[in-house]
Amino acid sequence: MPPAPSSGGQGESYNAMGPVWISMALIIGSLIAWFFWHTYLVAFYFHVKLVEIDMIQFFTLALEDTKQFILNTPAATVTMDQAENIAATIGHYLKIPVSLMLMLMAMLLYFKSALGKYKNSYTMKTLTEHQLAVWPYLTPVVNLNLIEIDIDEGPWAMAMQPMYFAKRYQLLQLEKVGSQPGQLRKAETTNVTLLQNRAIRLFRMQLGSLWTNPEKLPIHVKALFAAFAAKALRASEESRSFLDKLSASSGEGKPDFSDVEGLFKKYINHPEILKVTEKHAYVLTVMASVIEFARLDGVLATAEFLWLKPLDRRLWFMLNCVGRRTAFVEVSAPFAHWLAEKEMGRKIVTPMIDEAVKALDQALKEIKYNPDKES
């Protein structure tokens, strides 16, 4: 027994017949309109044709007979053949100007349409160079071919995966496990355990410097602090132009920091900013809260200071994690400490990194160890 046709095929057949039914409806509707409203339709038709004849008579009087026929013939007596003859006679004179007008409109559409403006073909590099004026944040990478560089190597490497991080910093204790009795295939597996004490020491180092004397901060930290503070205090244009200048001057790797000190001193002791900085003990946690404060005034993406990534990778990833539910393992300790300070509402000098260690341990348990791979 042949299978029943699918509903999809029936739908396609119905859709294909749609234009046919519409055409038939238009023809039948036109005939009905001609039969019942013949006089009104012809009267309107004659009015339109008289307007066309008046325009043509600026150039020639050859349509005078047609004009007189329209003026002297009752609309009720006009047949369809007579209406067609009038249209053909007038159309003979209109076809040239109408054709020229259509050609002009086509040319305007071709040369003035939005689609006609897209005439250039760009590579990724040339498109990046073309967009520099609009997006100066691209400057640090415009002359780099990152596609050809290993994604896990160099200053532009992506964030480390937990297993790769643990291997790199020797945080794993390995235990070889042989085949179990009854297994058909003999295979040796490796169980890994996080070395807790080593992880704790490493995560303490991740916290970085204490926030003690802002005047002695590295110049790039001062620059970003000033930009974030300006935006937080509703000086959005000042902040944006400052970040744009830093990005635009970063083509050789290091931005122009000549204007940093003035902007930094303008905002470092502002009461609203001090309310934020006084609640955190470390430079990384202060910077995280300052950018969070700045975002109350609108979007502030880490892409706007892309130059920071090769210059201070840990700070860049810390700022990049603000707003996320979880942090990259490279900054999991300062991120955990930052959350603890926010929860307590005050600065904490003692490293609050237990949750970061637990998270790394949990992540490693969910990843199968492969000695031949780094992630």
Coordinates of N, CA and C in Angstrom, one line a residue, residues 124-229:
M124 N 40.1 40.4 5.7 CA 40.0 40.7 7.2 C 40.9 41.9 7.6
K125 N 42.1 41.9 7.0 CA 43.1 42.9 7.3 C 42.7 44.3 6.8
T126 N 42.3 44.4 5.5 CA 41.9 45.7 5.0 C 40.6 46.2 5.6
L127 N 39.7 45.3 6.0 CA 38.5 45.7 6.6 C 38.8 46.3 8.0
T128 N 39.7 45.7 8.7 CA 40.2 46.2 10.0 C 40.8 47.5 9.9
E129 N 41.7 47.7 8.9 CA 42.3 49.0 8.7 C 41.3 50.1 8.3
H130 N 40.3 49.7 7.5 CA 39.2 50.6 7.1 C 38.4 51.1 8.3
Q131 N 38.2 50.2 9.3 CA 37.3 50.5 10.4 C 38.1 51.2 11.6
L132 N 39.4 51.4 11.5 CA 40.1 52.0 12.6 C 39.6 53.3 13.0
A133 N 39.2 54.1 12.0 CA 38.7 55.5 12.4 C 37.4 55.4 13.3
V134 N 36.6 54.3 13.1 CA 35.4 54.2 13.9 C 35.7 53.4 15.1
W135 N 36.5 52.4 15.0 CA 36.8 51.6 16.2 C 38.3 51.6 16.5
P136 N 38.8 52.6 17.1 CA 40.3 52.7 17.4 C 40.8 51.6 18.3
Y137 N 39.8 50.9 19.0 CA 40.2 49.8 19.9 C 40.9 48.6 19.1
L138 N 40.8 48.6 17.7 CA 41.4 47.6 16.9 C 42.9 47.8 16.7
T139 N 43.4 49.0 17.1 CA 44.8 49.3 16.8 C 45.8 48.3 17.3
P140 N 45.7 47.8 18.5 CA 46.7 46.9 18.9 C 46.9 45.6 18.1
V141 N 45.8 45.2 17.4 CA 45.9 43.9 16.6 C 45.9 44.1 15.1
V142 N 45.8 45.4 14.6 CA 45.6 45.6 13.2 C 46.8 45.0 12.4
N143 N 48.0 45.0 12.9 CA 49.1 44.6 12.2 C 49.6 43.2 12.6
L144 N 48.7 42.5 13.3 CA 49.0 41.1 13.8 C 48.2 40.1 13.0
N145 N 48.7 39.0 12.8 CA 48.0 37.9 12.1 C 47.8 36.8 13.1
L146 N 46.8 37.0 14.0 CA 46.5 36.1 15.1 C 46.1 34.8 14.7
I147 N 45.5 34.7 13.4 CA 45.0 33.4 13.0 C 46.2 32.4 12.8
E148 N 47.4 32.9 12.5 CA 48.5 32.0 12.3 C 49.2 31.7 13.6
I149 N 48.8 32.3 14.7 CA 49.5 32.1 16.0 C 48.7 31.1 16.8
D150 N 49.4 30.2 17.5 CA 48.8 29.2 18.4 C 47.9 29.9 19.4
I151 N 46.7 29.5 19.5 CA 45.7 30.1 20.4 C 46.1 30.0 21.9
D152 N 47.0 29.1 22.2 CA 47.4 28.9 23.6 C 48.8 29.5 23.9
E153 N 49.4 30.2 22.9 CA 50.7 30.7 23.1 C 50.8 32.2 22.9
G154 N 51.7 32.8 23.5 CA 52.0 34.2 23.3 C 51.1 35.1 24.2
P155 N 51.3 36.4 24.1 CA 50.6 37.4 24.9 C 49.1 37.5 24.6
W156 N 48.7 37.0 23.4 CA 47.3 37.1 23.0 C 46.6 35.7 23.2
A157 N 47.2 34.8 23.9 CA 46.6 33.5 24.1 C 45.3 33.6 24.9
M158 N 44.4 32.7 24.6 CA 43.1 32.7 25.2 C 43.3 32.2 26.7
A159 N 42.2 32.4 27.5 CA 42.3 32.0 28.9 C 42.6 30.5 29.0
M160 N 43.4 30.1 30.0 CA 43.8 28.7 30.2 C 42.5 27.9 30.7
Q161 N 42.5 26.7 30.2 CA 41.5 25.7 30.7 C 42.0 25.2 32.0
P162 N 41.1 24.7 32.9 CA 41.5 24.3 34.2 C 42.6 23.2 34.2
M163 N 42.5 22.2 33.3 CA 43.5 21.1 33.3 C 44.8 21.6 32.8
Y164 N 44.8 22.5 31.8 CA 46.0 23.0 31.3 C 46.7 23.9 32.3
F165 N 45.9 24.6 33.1 CA 46.4 25.5 34.2 C 47.1 24.6 35.2
A166 N 46.4 23.5 35.6 CA 46.9 22.6 36.6 C 48.2 21.9 36.2
K167 N 48.3 21.5 34.9 CA 49.5 20.9 34.4 C 50.6 21.9 34.4
R168 N 50.3 23.1 33.9 CA 51.4 24.1 33.7 C 52.1 24.5 35.1
Y169 N 51.2 24.6 36.1 CA 51.8 25.0 37.4 C 52.0 23.8 38.4
Q170 N 51.9 22.5 37.8 CA 52.3 21.3 38.5 C 51.4 21.2 39.8
L171 N 50.1 21.3 39.6 CA 49.2 21.2 40.7 C 48.5 19.8 40.8
L172 N 49.0 18.8 40.0 CA 48.3 17.5 39.9 C 49.2 16.4 40.6
Q173 N 48.5 15.6 41.3 CA 49.1 14.3 41.7 C 48.5 13.2 40.9
L174 N 49.3 12.5 40.2 CA 48.9 11.4 39.3 C 48.9 10.1 39.9
E175 N 47.9 9.2 39.6 CA 47.8 7.9 40.1 C 47.4 7.0 39.0
K176 N 48.3 6.0 38.6 CA 48.0 5.1 37.5 C 47.1 4.0 38.1
V177 N 46.0 3.7 37.3 CA 45.1 2.7 37.7 C 45.0 1.7 36.6
G178 N 45.3 0.4 36.9 CA 45.3 -0.7 35.9 C 43.9 -1.1 35.6
S179 N 43.8 -2.1 34.7 CA 42.5 -2.7 34.3 C 41.9 -3.4 35.5
Q180 N 40.6 -3.3 35.5 CA 39.8 -4.0 36.6 C 39.5 -5.4 36.2
P181 N 39.4 -6.3 37.2 CA 39.1 -7.7 36.8 C 37.8 -7.8 36.1
G182 N 37.8 -8.7 35.0 CA 36.6 -8.9 34.2 C 36.6 -8.0 33.0
Q183 N 37.4 -7.0 32.9 CA 37.4 -6.1 31.7 C 38.0 -6.8 30.5
L184 N 37.3 -6.8 29.4 CA 37.8 -7.4 28.2 C 39.0 -6.7 27.6
R185 N 39.0 -5.5 27.7 CA 40.1 -4.7 27.1 C 41.0 -4.2 28.3
K186 N 42.3 -4.5 28.2 CA 43.2 -4.0 29.2 C 43.6 -2.5 28.9
A187 N 43.3 -1.7 29.8 CA 43.6 -0.3 29.6 C 44.1 0.3 31.0
E188 N 45.0 1.2 30.9 CA 45.5 1.8 32.1 C 45.0 3.3 32.1
T189 N 44.4 3.7 33.1 CA 43.9 5.1 33.2 C 44.7 5.8 34.3
T190 N 44.6 7.1 34.3 CA 45.3 8.0 35.3 C 44.2 8.8 36.0
N191 N 44.3 8.7 37.3 CA 43.4 9.5 38.2 C 44.3 10.7 38.6
V192 N 43.7 11.9 38.7 CA 44.4 13.1 39.1 C 43.7 13.6 40.4
T193 N 44.6 14.1 41.2 CA 44.1 14.8 42.5 C 44.8 16.2 42.6
L194 N 44.0 17.2 42.9 CA 44.6 18.5 43.1 C 45.5 18.6 44.3
L195 N 46.7 19.1 44.1 CA 47.5 19.3 45.3 C 47.1 20.6 46.0
Q196 N 46.3 20.5 47.0 CA 45.7 21.6 47.6 C 46.6 22.7 48.1
N197 N 47.7 22.3 48.8 CA 48.6 23.3 49.3 C 49.3 24.1 48.2
R198 N 49.7 23.4 47.2 CA 50.3 24.1 46.1 C 49.3 25.1 45.4
A199 N 48.1 24.6 45.3 CA 47.0 25.5 44.7 C 46.8 26.7 45.6
I200 N 46.8 26.5 46.9 CA 46.5 27.6 47.8 C 47.7 28.7 47.6
R201 N 48.9 28.2 47.6 CA 50.0 29.1 47.5 C 50.0 29.9 46.2
L202 N 49.6 29.2 45.1 CA 49.5 29.8 43.8 C 48.4 30.9 43.8
F203 N 47.3 30.5 44.3 CA 46.1 31.4 44.3 C 46.4 32.6 45.2
R204 N 47.2 32.5 46.3 CA 47.5 33.6 47.1 C 48.4 34.6 46.2
M205 N 49.2 34.1 45.4 CA 50.0 34.9 44.5 C 49.2 35.6 43.5
Q206 N 48.1 34.9 43.1 CA 47.2 35.5 42.1 C 46.6 36.8 42.5
L207 N 46.4 37.0 43.8 CA 45.7 38.2 44.4 C 46.5 39.4 44.0
G208 N 47.8 39.3 43.9 CA 48.6 40.5 43.5 C 48.8 41.5 44.6
S209 N 49.0 42.7 44.3 CA 49.4 43.8 45.2 C 48.2 44.3 46.0
L210 N 48.5 44.7 47.3 CA 47.5 45.4 48.1 C 47.3 46.8 47.6
W211 N 46.1 47.3 47.8 CA 45.8 48.7 47.5 C 46.2 49.6 48.7
T212 N 47.4 50.1 48.6 CA 47.9 50.9 49.7 C 48.2 52.3 49.3
N213 N 49.0 52.5 48.3 CA 49.3 53.9 47.9 C 49.0 54.0 46.4
P214 N 47.8 54.6 46.0 CA 47.4 54.7 44.6 C 48.4 55.4 43.8
E215 N 49.1 56.4 44.4 CA 50.1 57.2 43.6 C 51.2 56.3 43.0
K216 N 51.4 55.2 43.6 CA 52.5 54.3 43.1 C 52.1 53.2 42.2
L217 N 50.8 53.3 41.8 CA 50.3 52.2 40.9 C 51.0 52.3 39.6
P218 N 51.1 51.2 38.8 CA 51.6 51.2 37.5 C 50.8 52.2 36.6
I219 N 51.5 52.8 35.7 CA 50.8 53.8 34.9 C 49.6 53.3 34.1
H220 N 49.6 52.1 33.6 CA 48.5 51.6 32.9 C 47.3 51.3 33.8
V221 N 47.5 51.0 35.1 CA 46.5 50.8 36.1 C 45.9 52.2 36.4
K222 N 46.7 53.2 36.5 CA 46.2 54.6 36.8 C 45.3 55.0 35.6
A223 N 45.8 54.7 34.4 CA 45.0 55.1 33.2 C 43.6 54.5 33.2
L224 N 43.5 53.3 33.4 CA 42.2 52.6 33.4 C 41.4 53.1 34.6
F225 N 42.0 53.2 35.8 CA 41.2 53.7 36.9 C 40.6 55.1 36.6
A226 N 41.4 56.0 36.0 CA 40.9 57.3 35.7 C 39.8 57.2 34.7
A227 N 39.9 56.4 33.7 CA 38.8 56.3 32.7 C 37.5 55.7 33.3
F228 N 37.7 54.7 34.2 CA 36.5 54.1 34.8 C 35.9 55.1 35.8
A229 N 36.7 55.8 36.5 CA 36.1 56.8 37.5 C 35.4 57.9 36.8

